């Protein structure tokens, strides 16, 4: 018997909802809670679209970068990141080089290509 499965699902949304919500968040036109609500809605929608699969992938969603997610998960963010911010602000400070409030400017993490694709990721740093 064949088993249906995939390796993940595009996180951006059918109509690029994540992209637009992130841009609004970075312009301070929406809140962290609204961004998290959009992310939660997209994950639920994606799971529902895949519900006919035998094995449903989880953990394939990211607000910005899967590699940065892993660094943040294990607490491996550069020392230059302000420790006075919440976790989401620290995350985007590494990704974009600034905090949500723009009070703290720091260098963004280095980006490099994922193997030979057009996908880029933030290179983990080990201070």
mmCIF file of C-alpha atoms in Angstrom:
data_model
loop_
_atom_site.group_PDB
_atom_site.id
_atom_site.type_symbol
_atom_site.label_atom_id
_atom_site.label_comp_id
_atom_site.label_asym_id
_atom_site.label_seq_id
_atom_site.Cartn_x
_atom_site.Cartn_y
_atom_site.Cartn_z
ATOM 1 C CA UNK A 1 0.000 0.000 0.000
ATOM 2 C CA UNK A 2 1.294 3.460 -0.903
ATOM 3 C CA UNK A 3 1.651 6.149 1.739
ATOM 4 C CA UNK A 4 1.172 9.792 0.814
ATOM 5 C CA UNK A 5 3.439 12.390 2.329
ATOM 6 C CA UNK A 6 5.236 15.606 1.429
ATOM 7 C CA UNK A 7 8.294 17.310 2.841
ATOM 8 C CA UNK A 8 6.630 20.594 3.717
ATOM 9 C CA UNK A 9 4.263 23.260 2.509
ATOM 10 C CA UNK A 10 4.988 26.784 1.223
ATOM 11 C CA UNK A 11 4.608 29.083 4.212
ATOM 12 C CA UNK A 12 3.845 32.354 2.465
ATOM 13 C CA UNK A 13 0.130 31.693 1.850
ATOM 14 C CA UNK A 14 -1.959 31.450 -1.297
ATOM 15 C CA UNK A 15 -2.122 35.232 -1.658
ATOM 16 C CA UNK A 16 1.242 35.998 0.007
ATOM 17 C CA UNK A 17 -0.477 36.802 3.289
ATOM 18 C CA UNK A 18 2.650 36.203 5.362
ATOM 19 C CA UNK A 19 4.757 38.521 3.208
ATOM 20 C CA UNK A 20 2.247 41.358 3.479
ATOM 21 C CA UNK A 21 1.700 40.879 7.225
ATOM 22 C CA UNK A 22 5.462 40.875 7.867
ATOM 23 C CA UNK A 23 5.879 44.078 5.870
ATOM 24 C CA UNK A 24 3.071 45.713 7.865
ATOM 25 C CA UNK A 25 4.684 44.547 11.105
ATOM 26 C CA UNK A 26 8.075 45.937 10.099
ATOM 27 C CA UNK A 27 6.431 49.301 9.248
ATOM 28 C CA UNK A 28 4.742 49.190 12.676
ATOM 29 C CA UNK A 29 1.285 49.136 11.096
ATOM 30 C CA UNK A 30 0.273 45.951 12.895
ATOM 31 C CA UNK A 31 0.989 44.297 16.228
ATOM 32 C CA UNK A 32 2.967 41.230 17.210
ATOM 33 C CA UNK A 33 -0.338 39.583 18.144
ATOM 34 C CA UNK A 34 -1.803 40.226 14.688
ATOM 35 C CA UNK A 35 1.333 38.817 13.046
ATOM 36 C CA UNK A 36 1.126 35.709 15.230
ATOM 37 C CA UNK A 37 -2.592 35.364 14.442
ATOM 38 C CA UNK A 38 -1.855 35.472 10.690
ATOM 39 C CA UNK A 39 0.859 32.841 11.155
ATOM 40 C CA UNK A 40 -1.502 30.626 13.162
ATOM 41 C CA UNK A 41 -4.246 30.991 10.543
ATOM 42 C CA UNK A 42 -1.844 30.084 7.735
ATOM 43 C CA UNK A 43 -0.598 26.981 9.586
ATOM 44 C CA UNK A 44 -4.175 25.823 10.193
ATOM 45 C CA UNK A 45 -5.116 26.460 6.550
ATOM 46 C CA UNK A 46 -2.066 24.566 5.318
ATOM 47 C CA UNK A 47 -2.781 21.601 7.594
ATOM 48 C CA UNK A 48 -6.386 21.502 6.354
ATOM 49 C CA UNK A 49 -5.223 21.551 2.732
ATOM 50 C CA UNK A 50 -2.983 18.564 3.475
ATOM 51 C CA UNK A 51 -5.407 16.582 5.645
ATOM 52 C CA UNK A 52 -5.797 13.834 3.033
ATOM 53 C CA UNK A 53 -2.117 12.881 3.415
ATOM 54 C CA UNK A 54 -1.217 9.806 5.447
ATOM 55 C CA UNK A 55 1.670 11.621 7.116
ATOM 56 C CA UNK A 56 1.284 15.328 7.718
ATOM 57 C CA UNK A 57 4.481 17.357 8.093
ATOM 58 C CA UNK A 58 4.695 19.727 11.036
ATOM 59 C CA UNK A 59 7.375 22.238 11.950
ATOM 60 C CA UNK A 60 7.725 23.411 8.349
ATOM 61 C CA UNK A 61 6.439 26.940 9.031
ATOM 62 C CA UNK A 62 8.673 29.913 9.745
ATOM 63 C CA UNK A 63 8.067 33.627 10.040
ATOM 64 C CA UNK A 64 11.327 34.313 8.235
ATOM 65 C CA UNK A 65 14.041 31.637 8.122
ATOM 66 C CA UNK A 66 14.174 27.981 9.219
ATOM 67 C CA UNK A 67 17.883 28.096 10.015
ATOM 68 C CA UNK A 68 17.446 31.244 12.122
ATOM 69 C CA UNK A 69 14.517 29.504 13.853
ATOM 70 C CA UNK A 70 16.855 26.729 14.948
ATOM 71 C CA UNK A 71 19.471 29.191 16.202
ATOM 72 C CA UNK A 72 16.808 31.051 18.189
ATOM 73 C CA UNK A 73 15.364 27.795 19.541
ATOM 74 C CA UNK A 74 18.675 26.739 21.063
ATOM 75 C CA UNK A 75 19.536 30.269 22.240
ATOM 76 C CA UNK A 76 22.318 30.822 19.726
ATOM 77 C CA UNK A 77 21.824 34.462 18.781
ATOM 78 C CA UNK A 78 24.778 36.836 18.376
ATOM 79 C CA UNK A 79 25.909 38.831 21.417
ATOM 80 C CA UNK A 80 25.225 42.086 19.544
ATOM 81 C CA UNK A 81 21.477 41.434 19.761
ATOM 82 C CA UNK A 82 19.830 43.491 22.487
ATOM 83 C CA UNK A 83 18.881 41.309 25.440
ATOM 84 C CA UNK A 84 16.283 43.854 26.548
ATOM 85 C CA UNK A 85 13.836 42.871 23.801
ATOM 86 C CA UNK A 86 11.297 40.093 23.504
ATOM 87 C CA UNK A 87 12.169 36.968 21.531
ATOM 88 C CA UNK A 88 10.438 38.094 18.328
ATOM 89 C CA UNK A 89 12.285 41.427 18.341
ATOM 90 C CA UNK A 90 15.607 39.621 18.834
ATOM 91 C CA UNK A 91 14.751 37.248 15.985
ATOM 92 C CA UNK A 92 14.060 40.065 13.533
ATOM 93 C CA UNK A 93 17.048 42.046 14.777
ATOM 94 C CA UNK A 94 19.278 39.192 13.582
ATOM 95 C CA UNK A 95 17.276 38.788 10.372
ATOM 96 C CA UNK A 96 17.043 42.443 9.402
ATOM 97 C CA UNK A 97 19.593 44.310 11.485
ATOM 98 C CA UNK A 98 17.160 46.435 13.421
ATOM 99 C CA UNK A 99 14.552 46.083 16.090
ATOM 100 C CA UNK A 100 10.844 46.633 15.564
ATOM 101 C CA UNK A 101 11.080 49.997 17.313
ATOM 102 C CA UNK A 102 14.199 50.970 15.321
ATOM 103 C CA UNK A 103 15.823 52.093 18.581
ATOM 104 C CA UNK A 104 18.582 49.565 18.242
ATOM 105 C CA UNK A 105 20.485 49.297 14.945
ATOM 106 C CA UNK A 106 22.788 46.309 14.596
ATOM 107 C CA UNK A 107 24.294 44.409 11.701
ATOM 108 C CA UNK A 108 21.996 41.751 10.294
ATOM 109 C CA UNK A 109 23.178 38.174 10.155
ATOM 110 C CA UNK A 110 25.038 37.111 7.036
ATOM 111 C CA UNK A 111 22.906 35.476 4.351
ATOM 112 C CA UNK A 112 24.029 32.720 2.020
ATOM 113 C CA UNK A 113 22.393 30.464 -0.561
ATOM 114 C CA UNK A 114 20.904 27.139 0.426
ATOM 115 C CA UNK A 115 23.065 24.803 -1.623
ATOM 116 C CA UNK A 116 22.627 26.010 -5.216
ATOM 117 C CA UNK A 117 19.094 27.422 -4.974
ATOM 118 C CA UNK A 118 17.677 30.939 -4.859
ATOM 119 C CA UNK A 119 16.646 30.376 -1.231
ATOM 120 C CA UNK A 120 18.845 32.298 1.200
ATOM 121 C CA UNK A 121 19.190 31.718 4.915
ATOM 122 C CA UNK A 122 20.833 33.472 7.855
ATOM 123 C CA UNK A 123 24.186 31.861 8.642
ATOM 124 C CA UNK A 124 24.394 30.826 12.319
ATOM 125 C CA UNK A 125 27.022 32.685 14.342
ATOM 126 C CA UNK A 126 28.967 31.245 17.223
ATOM 127 C CA UNK A 127 30.419 33.957 19.486
#
